[in-house]
mmCIF file of N, CA, C and O in Angstrom:
data_model
loop_
_atom_site.group_PDB
_atom_site.id
_atom_site.type_symbol
_atom_site.label_atom_id
_atom_site.label_comp_id
_atom_site.label_asym_id
_atom_site.label_seq_id
_atom_site.Cartn_x
_atom_site.Cartn_y
_atom_site.Cartn_z
ATOM 1 N N UNK A 1 123.867 129.412 93.461
ATOM 2 C CA UNK A 1 123.243 129.598 94.695
ATOM 3 C C UNK A 1 122.741 128.425 95.150
ATOM 4 O O UNK A 1 122.297 127.392 94.664
ATOM 5 N N UNK A 2 123.100 128.408 96.708
ATOM 6 C CA UNK A 2 122.508 126.884 97.212
ATOM 7 C C UNK A 2 121.082 127.049 97.838
ATOM 8 O O UNK A 2 120.961 127.968 98.425
ATOM 9 N N UNK A 3 120.361 126.238 97.404
ATOM 10 C CA UNK A 3 118.984 126.383 98.227
ATOM 11 C C UNK A 3 118.671 124.772 98.904
ATOM 12 O O UNK A 3 119.390 123.892 98.632
ATOM 13 N N UNK A 4 118.320 125.105 100.195
ATOM 14 C CA UNK A 4 118.290 124.282 101.257
ATOM 15 C C UNK A 4 116.639 123.794 101.045
ATOM 16 O O UNK A 4 115.706 124.904 101.346
ATOM 17 N N UNK A 5 116.333 122.433 101.242
ATOM 18 C CA UNK A 5 114.915 122.368 101.296
ATOM 19 C C UNK A 5 114.650 120.801 101.888
ATOM 20 O O UNK A 5 115.577 120.354 101.449
ATOM 21 N N UNK A 6 113.494 120.738 102.443
ATOM 22 C CA UNK A 6 113.154 119.551 102.881
ATOM 23 C C UNK A 6 112.119 118.820 102.292
ATOM 24 O O UNK A 6 111.130 119.747 101.988
ATOM 25 N N UNK A 7 111.934 117.600 101.593
ATOM 26 C CA UNK A 7 111.035 116.879 101.339
ATOM 27 C C UNK A 7 110.160 116.081 102.188
ATOM 28 O O UNK A 7 110.698 115.467 103.183
ATOM 29 N N UNK A 8 108.880 116.075 102.405
ATOM 30 C CA UNK A 8 107.999 115.364 103.547
ATOM 31 C C UNK A 8 106.952 114.853 103.132
ATOM 32 O O UNK A 8 106.551 115.366 101.742
ATOM 33 N N UNK A 9 106.064 113.916 103.913
ATOM 34 C CA UNK A 9 104.750 113.367 103.296
ATOM 35 C C UNK A 9 104.470 112.617 104.267
ATOM 36 O O UNK A 9 104.781 113.019 105.383
ATOM 37 N N UNK A 10 103.200 112.278 104.034
ATOM 38 C CA UNK A 10 102.400 111.176 105.036
ATOM 39 C C UNK A 10 102.310 109.762 104.502
ATOM 40 O O UNK A 10 102.011 109.613 103.418
ATOM 41 N N UNK A 11 102.220 108.831 105.393
ATOM 42 C CA UNK A 11 101.856 107.449 105.043
ATOM 43 C C UNK A 11 100.495 107.191 105.829
ATOM 44 O O UNK A 11 100.219 107.898 106.739
ATOM 45 N N UNK A 12 99.699 106.272 104.900
ATOM 46 C CA UNK A 12 98.595 106.100 105.505
ATOM 47 C C UNK A 12 98.820 104.492 105.905
ATOM 48 O O UNK A 12 98.834 103.598 104.955
ATOM 49 N N UNK A 13 98.874 103.694 107.073
ATOM 50 C CA UNK A 13 98.922 102.741 107.399
ATOM 51 C C UNK A 13 97.863 102.081 108.090
ATOM 52 O O UNK A 13 97.127 102.350 108.750
ATOM 53 N N UNK A 14 97.809 100.326 107.844
ATOM 54 C CA UNK A 14 97.140 99.860 108.485
ATOM 55 C C UNK A 14 97.847 98.873 109.575
ATOM 56 O O UNK A 14 98.776 97.998 109.199
ATOM 57 N N UNK A 15 98.001 99.297 110.569
ATOM 58 C CA UNK A 15 98.622 98.338 111.574
ATOM 59 C C UNK A 15 98.112 96.854 111.963
ATOM 60 O O UNK A 15 97.202 96.529 111.922
ATOM 61 N N UNK A 16 99.361 96.061 111.877
ATOM 62 C CA UNK A 16 99.172 94.687 112.069
ATOM 63 C C UNK A 16 99.333 94.195 113.762
ATOM 64 O O UNK A 16 100.331 94.825 113.675
ATOM 65 N N UNK A 17 98.716 93.295 114.061
ATOM 66 C CA UNK A 17 99.077 92.732 115.518
ATOM 67 C C UNK A 17 100.501 92.211 115.313
ATOM 68 O O UNK A 17 100.621 91.249 114.315
ATOM 69 N N UNK A 18 101.173 92.168 116.243
ATOM 70 C CA UNK A 18 102.301 91.582 116.287
ATOM 71 C C UNK A 18 102.372 90.137 117.431
ATOM 72 O O UNK A 18 101.657 90.032 118.021
ATOM 73 N N UNK A 19 102.538 89.262 116.411
ATOM 74 C CA UNK A 19 102.550 87.887 116.958
ATOM 75 C C UNK A 19 103.770 87.035 117.539
ATOM 76 O O UNK A 19 103.694 85.871 117.325
ATOM 77 N N UNK A 20 104.894 88.212 117.307
ATOM 78 C CA UNK A 20 106.065 87.522 117.949
ATOM 79 C C UNK A 20 106.567 88.245 119.098
ATOM 80 O O UNK A 20 105.785 88.973 119.569
ATOM 81 N N UNK A 21 107.894 87.906 119.360
ATOM 82 C CA UNK A 21 108.200 88.880 120.935
ATOM 83 C C UNK A 21 107.376 88.359 122.020
ATOM 84 O O UNK A 21 107.190 89.259 122.923
ATOM 85 N N UNK A 22 107.127 87.301 122.055
ATOM 86 C CA UNK A 22 106.174 86.862 123.052
ATOM 87 C C UNK A 22 104.683 87.635 123.485
ATOM 88 O O UNK A 22 104.109 87.426 124.067
ATOM 89 N N UNK A 23 104.134 88.388 122.468
ATOM 90 C CA UNK A 23 103.139 89.044 122.197
ATOM 91 C C UNK A 23 103.155 89.889 123.164
ATOM 92 O O UNK A 23 102.050 90.387 123.728
ATOM 93 N N UNK A 24 103.882 90.269 123.765
ATOM 94 C CA UNK A 24 104.319 91.645 124.694
ATOM 95 C C UNK A 24 103.895 92.836 124.084
ATOM 96 O O UNK A 24 103.275 93.651 124.802
ATOM 97 N N UNK A 25 104.318 93.024 122.840
ATOM 98 C CA UNK A 25 103.795 94.427 122.025
ATOM 99 C C UNK A 25 102.997 94.132 121.176
ATOM 100 O O UNK A 25 102.847 93.139 120.235
ATOM 101 N N UNK A 26 101.671 94.711 121.042
ATOM 102 C CA UNK A 26 100.611 94.329 120.593
ATOM 103 C C UNK A 26 100.511 94.853 119.008
ATOM 104 O O UNK A 26 100.120 94.489 118.227
ATOM 105 N N UNK A 27 100.810 96.157 118.679
ATOM 106 C CA UNK A 27 101.415 96.779 117.782
ATOM 107 C C UNK A 27 102.641 97.582 117.861
ATOM 108 O O UNK A 27 102.830 98.300 118.577
ATOM 109 N N UNK A 28 103.245 98.117 116.552
ATOM 110 C CA UNK A 28 104.048 98.933 116.405
ATOM 111 C C UNK A 28 104.037 99.990 115.827
ATOM 112 O O UNK A 28 103.381 100.188 114.744
ATOM 113 N N UNK A 29 103.996 101.353 116.306
ATOM 114 C CA UNK A 29 103.399 102.478 115.522
ATOM 115 C C UNK A 29 104.537 102.969 114.765
ATOM 116 O O UNK A 29 105.389 103.743 115.123
ATOM 117 N N UNK A 30 104.759 102.533 113.497
ATOM 118 C CA UNK A 30 105.688 102.926 112.600
ATOM 119 C C UNK A 30 105.163 102.834 111.082
ATOM 120 O O UNK A 30 103.909 102.240 110.701
ATOM 121 N N UNK A 31 105.648 103.831 110.343
ATOM 122 C CA UNK A 31 105.066 103.695 108.790
ATOM 123 C C UNK A 31 105.900 102.644 108.272
ATOM 124 O O UNK A 31 105.749 102.557 107.011
ATOM 125 N N UNK A 32 107.153 101.611 108.870
ATOM 126 C CA UNK A 32 107.912 100.756 108.252
ATOM 127 C C UNK A 32 106.892 99.607 107.645
ATOM 128 O O UNK A 32 105.813 99.041 108.178
ATOM 129 N N UNK A 33 106.998 99.155 106.384
ATOM 130 C CA UNK A 33 106.363 98.057 105.672
ATOM 131 C C UNK A 33 106.476 96.856 106.269
ATOM 132 O O UNK A 33 106.298 95.687 106.152
ATOM 133 N N UNK A 34 107.861 96.605 107.123
ATOM 134 C CA UNK A 34 108.364 95.550 107.788
ATOM 135 C C UNK A 34 107.207 95.046 108.972
ATOM 136 O O UNK A 34 107.389 94.103 109.287
ATOM 137 N N UNK A 35 106.478 96.218 109.419
ATOM 138 C CA UNK A 35 105.784 95.905 110.790
ATOM 139 C C UNK A 35 104.150 96.158 110.267
ATOM 140 O O UNK A 35 103.465 95.430 110.610
ATOM 141 N N UNK A 36 103.849 97.125 109.444
ATOM 142 C CA UNK A 36 102.300 97.613 108.942
ATOM 143 C C UNK A 36 102.372 97.555 107.526
ATOM 144 O O UNK A 36 103.238 97.592 106.544
ATOM 145 N N UNK A 37 101.226 97.875 107.131
ATOM 146 C CA UNK A 37 100.909 97.657 105.747
ATOM 147 C C UNK A 37 100.550 99.183 105.489
ATOM 148 O O UNK A 37 99.668 99.886 105.745
ATOM 149 N N UNK A 38 100.891 99.705 104.233
ATOM 150 C CA UNK A 38 100.814 101.112 103.679
ATOM 151 C C UNK A 38 99.476 100.887 102.705
ATOM 152 O O UNK A 38 99.169 99.880 102.320
ATOM 153 N N UNK A 39 98.382 101.635 103.002
ATOM 154 C CA UNK A 39 97.165 101.724 102.261
ATOM 155 C C UNK A 39 97.194 102.260 101.001
ATOM 156 O O UNK A 39 96.338 102.326 100.474
ATOM 157 N N UNK A 40 98.295 102.794 100.802
ATOM 158 C CA UNK A 40 99.056 103.191 99.341
ATOM 159 C C UNK A 40 100.231 102.517 99.143
ATOM 160 O O UNK A 40 100.844 102.698 99.792
ATOM 161 N N UNK A 41 100.054 101.859 98.052
ATOM 162 C CA UNK A 41 101.339 100.476 98.070
ATOM 163 C C UNK A 41 101.046 100.313 96.582
ATOM 164 O O UNK A 41 100.374 100.759 95.682
ATOM 165 N N UNK A 42 101.935 99.641 96.241
ATOM 166 C CA UNK A 42 102.383 99.076 94.671
ATOM 167 C C UNK A 42 100.997 98.541 94.208
ATOM 168 O O UNK A 42 100.820 98.801 92.985
ATOM 169 N N UNK A 43 99.851 98.188 94.930
ATOM 170 C CA UNK A 43 98.725 97.635 94.374
ATOM 171 C C UNK A 43 97.739 98.880 94.112
ATOM 172 O O UNK A 43 96.919 98.436 93.279
ATOM 173 N N UNK A 44 98.459 99.893 94.356
ATOM 174 C CA UNK A 44 97.421 101.298 94.077
ATOM 175 C C UNK A 44 97.429 101.598 93.069
ATOM 176 O O UNK A 44 96.759 102.549 92.216
ATOM 177 N N UNK A 45 98.632 101.156 91.819
ATOM 178 C CA UNK A 45 99.062 101.924 90.728
ATOM 179 C C UNK A 45 98.232 101.048 89.862
ATOM 180 O O UNK A 45 98.186 99.857 89.825
ATOM 181 N N UNK A 46 98.030 101.651 88.805
ATOM 182 C CA UNK A 46 97.324 100.947 87.454
ATOM 183 C C UNK A 46 98.093 99.898 86.585
ATOM 184 O O UNK A 46 97.983 99.300 86.192
ATOM 185 N N UNK A 47 99.381 100.454 87.000
ATOM 186 C CA UNK A 47 100.276 99.188 86.411
ATOM 187 C C UNK A 47 100.571 97.959 87.215
ATOM 188 O O UNK A 47 101.357 97.054 86.686
ATOM 189 N N UNK A 48 100.058 98.081 88.507
ATOM 190 C CA UNK A 48 100.097 96.484 89.283
ATOM 191 C C UNK A 48 99.162 95.631 88.693
ATOM 192 O O UNK A 48 98.111 96.127 88.079
ATOM 193 N N UNK A 49 99.492 94.629 88.654
ATOM 194 C CA UNK A 49 98.528 93.376 88.472
ATOM 195 C C UNK A 49 97.814 93.081 89.608
ATOM 196 O O UNK A 49 98.083 93.245 90.817
ATOM 197 N N UNK A 50 96.558 92.532 89.355
ATOM 198 C CA UNK A 50 95.977 91.643 90.922
ATOM 199 C C UNK A 50 96.419 90.692 91.295
ATOM 200 O O UNK A 50 95.791 90.075 92.304
ATOM 201 N N UNK A 51 97.815 90.036 90.638
ATOM 202 C CA UNK A 51 98.319 88.889 91.862
ATOM 203 C C UNK A 51 99.363 89.502 92.676
ATOM 204 O O UNK A 51 100.205 88.976 93.285
ATOM 205 N N UNK A 52 99.129 90.850 92.918
ATOM 206 C CA UNK A 52 100.337 91.616 93.837
ATOM 207 C C UNK A 52 99.995 90.996 95.167
ATOM 208 O O UNK A 52 98.501 90.867 95.493
ATOM 209 N N UNK A 53 100.899 90.880 95.859
ATOM 210 C CA UNK A 53 101.133 90.103 97.234
ATOM 211 C C UNK A 53 100.008 90.627 98.104
ATOM 212 O O UNK A 53 99.581 90.262 99.145
ATOM 213 N N UNK A 54 99.828 92.173 97.933
ATOM 214 C CA UNK A 54 99.418 92.813 99.266
ATOM 215 C C UNK A 54 97.979 92.797 98.961
ATOM 216 O O UNK A 54 96.877 93.073 99.598
ATOM 217 N N UNK A 55 97.279 92.584 97.529
ATOM 218 C CA UNK A 55 95.902 92.671 97.171
ATOM 219 C C UNK A 55 94.714 92.156 97.855
ATOM 220 O O UNK A 55 93.815 92.644 98.501
ATOM 221 N N UNK A 56 95.177 90.849 98.286
ATOM 222 C CA UNK A 56 94.018 90.042 98.702
ATOM 223 C C UNK A 56 93.971 90.414 100.456
ATOM 224 O O UNK A 56 92.837 90.618 100.877
ATOM 225 N N UNK A 57 95.123 90.753 100.891
ATOM 226 C CA UNK A 57 95.058 91.201 102.640
ATOM 227 C C UNK A 57 94.367 92.432 102.391
ATOM 228 O O UNK A 57 93.283 92.656 103.309
ATOM 229 N N UNK A 58 94.497 93.504 101.777
ATOM 230 C CA UNK A 58 93.684 94.524 101.563
ATOM 231 C C UNK A 58 92.394 94.685 101.546
ATOM 232 O O UNK A 58 91.305 95.250 101.939
ATOM 233 N N UNK A 59 92.029 93.837 100.515
ATOM 234 C CA UNK A 59 90.343 93.656 100.048
ATOM 235 C C UNK A 59 89.923 92.984 101.291
ATOM 236 O O UNK A 59 88.786 93.244 101.954
ATOM 237 N N UNK A 60 90.750 92.020 102.330
ATOM 238 C CA UNK A 60 89.981 91.332 103.276
ATOM 239 C C UNK A 60 89.901 92.373 104.476
ATOM 240 O O UNK A 60 88.914 92.633 105.139
ATOM 241 N N UNK A 61 90.847 92.946 104.920
ATOM 242 C CA UNK A 61 91.229 93.909 105.790
ATOM 243 C C UNK A 61 90.184 95.288 105.705
ATOM 244 O O UNK A 61 89.592 95.562 106.916
ATOM 245 N N UNK A 62 90.131 95.798 104.590
ATOM 246 C CA UNK A 62 89.360 96.640 104.386
ATOM 247 C C UNK A 62 87.920 96.688 103.877
ATOM 248 O O UNK A 62 87.119 97.417 103.546
ATOM 249 N N UNK A 63 87.851 95.485 103.707
ATOM 250 C CA UNK A 63 86.352 95.100 103.049
ATOM 251 C C UNK A 63 86.185 95.764 101.592
ATOM 252 O O UNK A 63 84.854 96.451 101.318
ATOM 253 N N UNK A 64 86.915 95.711 101.062
ATOM 254 C CA UNK A 64 86.622 96.444 99.662
ATOM 255 C C UNK A 64 86.885 95.426 98.330
ATOM 256 O O UNK A 64 87.563 94.006 98.518
ATOM 257 N N UNK A 65 86.217 95.804 97.207
ATOM 258 C CA UNK A 65 86.184 94.921 96.241
ATOM 259 C C UNK A 65 86.829 95.393 94.906
ATOM 260 O O UNK A 65 87.529 96.333 95.025
ATOM 261 N N UNK A 66 86.869 94.467 93.619
ATOM 262 C CA UNK A 66 87.571 95.110 92.441
ATOM 263 C C UNK A 66 87.343 96.161 91.943
ATOM 264 O O UNK A 66 88.113 96.872 91.520
ATOM 265 N N UNK A 67 86.267 96.444 91.995
ATOM 266 C CA UNK A 67 85.449 98.058 91.654
ATOM 267 C C UNK A 67 86.108 99.252 92.259
ATOM 268 O O UNK A 67 86.648 99.982 92.104
ATOM 269 N N UNK A 68 86.011 98.969 93.888
ATOM 270 C CA UNK A 68 86.816 99.872 94.739
ATOM 271 C C UNK A 68 88.600 99.923 94.156
ATOM 272 O O UNK A 68 89.253 100.952 93.934
ATOM 273 N N UNK A 69 89.163 98.865 94.000
ATOM 274 C CA UNK A 69 90.734 98.597 93.480
ATOM 275 C C UNK A 69 90.781 99.655 92.072
ATOM 276 O O UNK A 69 91.645 99.982 92.060
ATOM 277 N N UNK A 70 90.061 99.375 91.156
ATOM 278 C CA UNK A 70 89.897 99.975 89.955
ATOM 279 C C UNK A 70 89.754 101.604 90.245
ATOM 280 O O UNK A 70 90.576 102.121 89.685
ATOM 281 N N UNK A 71 88.964 102.028 90.859
ATOM 282 C CA UNK A 71 88.576 103.508 91.433
ATOM 283 C C UNK A 71 90.043 103.987 92.416
ATOM 284 O O UNK A 71 90.312 104.890 91.759
ATOM 285 N N UNK A 72 90.421 103.382 93.053
ATOM 286 C CA UNK A 72 91.792 103.418 93.520
ATOM 287 C C UNK A 72 92.897 103.620 92.751
ATOM 288 O O UNK A 72 93.382 104.742 92.555
ATOM 289 N N UNK A 73 93.058 102.842 91.744
ATOM 290 C CA UNK A 73 94.183 102.716 90.824
ATOM 291 C C UNK A 73 93.833 104.054 89.979
ATOM 292 O O UNK A 73 94.992 104.580 89.671
ATOM 293 N N UNK A 74 92.634 104.531 89.470
ATOM 294 C CA UNK A 74 92.531 105.678 88.945
ATOM 295 C C UNK A 74 92.831 106.828 89.683
ATOM 296 O O UNK A 74 93.537 108.023 88.984
ATOM 297 N N UNK A 75 92.403 106.920 90.777
ATOM 298 C CA UNK A 75 92.440 108.168 91.551
ATOM 299 C C UNK A 75 94.057 108.263 91.982
ATOM 300 O O UNK A 75 94.469 109.596 91.794
ATOM 301 N N UNK A 76 95.055 107.236 92.242
ATOM 302 C CA UNK A 76 96.186 107.227 92.033
ATOM 303 C C UNK A 76 96.979 107.566 91.024
ATOM 304 O O UNK A 76 97.963 108.413 91.422
ATOM 305 N N UNK A 77 96.589 107.224 89.692
ATOM 306 C CA UNK A 77 97.167 107.867 88.573
ATOM 307 C C UNK A 77 97.265 109.257 88.337
ATOM 308 O O UNK A 77 97.904 110.029 88.257
ATOM 309 N N UNK A 78 96.030 109.770 88.852
ATOM 310 C CA UNK A 78 95.557 111.229 88.671
ATOM 311 C C UNK A 78 96.485 112.060 89.721
ATOM 312 O O UNK A 78 96.753 112.962 89.530
ATOM 313 N N UNK A 79 96.382 111.418 90.875
ATOM 314 C CA UNK A 79 97.073 112.260 92.107
ATOM 315 C C UNK A 79 98.736 112.139 91.826
ATOM 316 O O UNK A 79 99.095 113.360 92.156
ATOM 317 N N UNK A 80 99.093 111.115 91.117
ATOM 318 C CA UNK A 80 100.569 111.075 90.771
ATOM 319 C C UNK A 80 100.755 112.054 90.003
ATOM 320 O O UNK A 80 101.710 113.005 89.880
ATOM 321 N N UNK A 81 99.921 112.122 89.066
ATOM 322 C CA UNK A 81 100.265 112.666 87.912
ATOM 323 C C UNK A 81 100.263 114.743 88.526
ATOM 324 O O UNK A 81 100.883 115.337 87.919
ATOM 325 N N UNK A 82 99.465 114.556 89.472
ATOM 326 C CA UNK A 82 99.129 116.198 89.937
ATOM 327 C C UNK A 82 100.596 116.464 90.899
ATOM 328 O O UNK A 82 100.334 117.544 91.404
ATOM 329 N N UNK A 83 101.234 115.639 90.877
ATOM 330 C CA UNK A 83 102.139 115.596 92.016
ATOM 331 C C UNK A 83 101.528 115.749 93.535
ATOM 332 O O UNK A 83 102.534 115.751 94.567
ATOM 333 N N UNK A 84 100.636 115.029 93.865
ATOM 334 C CA UNK A 84 100.138 114.822 95.554
ATOM 335 C C UNK A 84 100.548 113.666 96.101
ATOM 336 O O UNK A 84 100.559 113.454 96.955
ATOM 337 N N UNK A 85 101.105 112.835 95.164
ATOM 338 C CA UNK A 85 101.364 111.609 95.847
ATOM 339 C C UNK A 85 102.979 111.311 95.244
ATOM 340 O O UNK A 85 103.275 111.890 93.854
ATOM 341 N N UNK A 86 103.836 110.412 95.909
ATOM 342 C CA UNK A 86 105.128 110.180 95.692
ATOM 343 C C UNK A 86 105.721 108.864 95.805
ATOM 344 O O UNK A 86 104.950 108.441 96.814
ATOM 345 N N UNK A 87 106.554 108.179 95.433
ATOM 346 C CA UNK A 87 106.876 106.973 95.843
ATOM 347 C C UNK A 87 108.093 107.186 97.096
ATOM 348 O O UNK A 87 108.938 108.383 97.214
ATOM 349 N N UNK A 88 108.368 106.386 97.456
ATOM 350 C CA UNK A 88 107.281 105.186 97.734
ATOM 351 C C UNK A 88 106.039 105.124 99.068
ATOM 352 O O UNK A 88 106.476 105.808 100.031
ATOM 353 N N UNK A 89 104.899 105.038 98.631
ATOM 354 C CA UNK A 89 103.649 105.228 99.067
ATOM 355 C C UNK A 89 103.327 106.285 99.986
ATOM 356 O O UNK A 89 102.826 106.249 101.274
ATOM 357 N N UNK A 90 103.869 107.454 99.549
ATOM 358 C CA UNK A 90 103.767 108.902 100.334
ATOM 359 C C UNK A 90 102.724 109.806 99.808
ATOM 360 O O UNK A 90 102.777 110.037 98.386
ATOM 361 N N UNK A 91 102.046 110.424 100.738
ATOM 362 C CA UNK A 91 101.020 111.463 100.262
ATOM 363 C C UNK A 91 101.772 112.646 100.595
ATOM 364 O O UNK A 91 102.354 113.086 101.481
ATOM 365 N N UNK A 92 101.934 113.628 99.498
ATOM 366 C CA UNK A 92 102.515 114.817 99.435
ATOM 367 C C UNK A 92 101.873 115.709 100.676
ATOM 368 O O UNK A 92 102.745 116.870 101.162
ATOM 369 N N UNK A 93 100.570 115.900 100.927
ATOM 370 C CA UNK A 93 100.056 116.673 101.959
ATOM 371 C C UNK A 93 98.722 115.654 102.536
ATOM 372 O O UNK A 93 98.274 114.833 102.253
ATOM 373 N N UNK A 94 98.478 116.566 103.782
ATOM 374 C CA UNK A 94 97.472 115.611 104.588
ATOM 375 C C UNK A 94 96.037 115.820 103.896
ATOM 376 O O UNK A 94 95.286 115.044 104.216
ATOM 377 N N UNK A 95 95.914 116.975 102.907
ATOM 378 C CA UNK A 95 94.546 117.035 102.765
ATOM 379 C C UNK A 95 94.332 115.890 101.401
ATOM 380 O O UNK A 95 92.985 115.147 101.427
ATOM 381 N N UNK A 96 95.415 115.548 100.818
ATOM 382 C CA UNK A 96 95.379 114.634 99.751
ATOM 383 C C UNK A 96 95.197 113.210 100.570
ATOM 384 O O UNK A 96 94.403 112.456 100.299
ATOM 385 N N UNK A 97 95.809 112.805 101.489
ATOM 386 C CA UNK A 97 95.699 111.895 102.765
ATOM 387 C C UNK A 97 94.191 111.417 103.014
ATOM 388 O O UNK A 97 93.665 110.530 102.529
ATOM 389 N N UNK A 98 93.685 112.753 103.428
ATOM 390 C CA UNK A 98 92.288 112.695 104.089
ATOM 391 C C UNK A 98 91.528 112.251 102.844
ATOM 392 O O UNK A 98 90.220 111.670 102.851
ATOM 393 N N UNK A 99 91.516 112.816 101.756
ATOM 394 C CA UNK A 99 90.595 112.969 100.373
ATOM 395 C C UNK A 99 90.628 111.109 100.281
ATOM 396 O O UNK A 99 89.660 110.719 99.941
ATOM 397 N N UNK A 100 92.030 110.486 100.026
ATOM 398 C CA UNK A 100 91.857 109.177 99.957
ATOM 399 C C UNK A 100 91.124 108.319 101.059
ATOM 400 O O UNK A 100 90.625 107.545 100.651
ATOM 401 N N UNK A 101 91.475 108.797 101.852
ATOM 402 C CA UNK A 101 91.107 108.091 103.420
ATOM 403 C C UNK A 101 89.515 107.961 103.472
ATOM 404 O O UNK A 101 88.776 107.029 103.568
ATOM 405 N N UNK A 102 88.889 109.205 103.121
ATOM 406 C CA UNK A 102 87.383 109.177 103.356
ATOM 407 C C UNK A 102 86.696 108.804 102.014
ATOM 408 O O UNK A 102 85.763 108.311 102.208
ATOM 409 N N UNK A 103 87.541 108.390 100.921
ATOM 410 C CA UNK A 103 86.996 108.269 99.637
ATOM 411 C C UNK A 103 86.822 106.541 99.868
ATOM 412 O O UNK A 103 85.880 106.043 99.057
ATOM 413 N N UNK A 104 88.108 106.104 100.027
ATOM 414 C CA UNK A 104 88.510 104.610 99.492
ATOM 415 C C UNK A 104 88.441 103.660 100.701
ATOM 416 O O UNK A 104 87.877 102.451 100.713
ATOM 417 N N UNK A 105 88.827 104.188 102.035
ATOM 418 C CA UNK A 105 89.113 103.273 102.964
ATOM 419 C C UNK A 105 88.340 103.675 104.810
ATOM 420 O O UNK A 105 88.772 103.148 105.580
ATOM 421 N N UNK A 106 87.049 103.969 104.614
ATOM 422 C CA UNK A 106 86.548 104.421 105.897
ATOM 423 C C UNK A 106 85.989 102.968 106.980
ATOM 424 O O UNK A 106 86.201 103.365 107.995
ATOM 425 N N UNK A 107 86.038 102.041 106.169
ATOM 426 C CA UNK A 107 85.837 100.551 106.877
ATOM 427 C C UNK A 107 86.988 100.244 107.706
ATOM 428 O O UNK A 107 87.124 99.899 108.886
ATOM 429 N N UNK A 108 88.254 99.988 106.971
ATOM 430 C CA UNK A 108 89.294 99.877 107.826
ATOM 431 C C UNK A 108 90.024 100.609 108.547
ATOM 432 O O UNK A 108 91.064 100.554 109.272
ATOM 433 N N UNK A 109 89.673 102.091 108.678
ATOM 434 C CA UNK A 109 90.288 102.920 109.263
ATOM 435 C C UNK A 109 89.600 103.559 110.459
ATOM 436 O O UNK A 109 89.660 104.510 111.027
ATOM 437 N N UNK A 110 88.474 102.955 110.777
ATOM 438 C CA UNK A 110 87.482 103.489 111.934
ATOM 439 C C UNK A 110 88.239 102.815 113.094
ATOM 440 O O UNK A 110 88.592 102.053 113.161
#
C-alpha cells in the first residue's frame, strides 16, 4: 500500500542586511542560510562547541550570553528527542517555534 505524505516545518531566521548588489535590496526574505541566519542552528545543539562560527554573531545580534546558550542547547536536546525539531534547523510546528522564540530570543526578534 502506497502512502503519500509531506513533511514540513518552520524556520526562525534573523535577516541580514544586504551589502552587495549596489545595496538596492535591503534584505532578502528567505530561509536560506546563504542570506540570513537561522536562530536554531548547529550552535543550538549540545554537541556543538563554543567556537562554532555562528555563536559570536548570535550572542551579539540577540544580546544573549553563555547561560542562555546553555539553556538553548538543553531545550534543543529535549525538543529534538520529542520530535519537535528536525534537521536542518527546522521546527516541526508553529507552537514549538513560538515557544523557542518567546523563551530565548525576544530582543533580536522584536
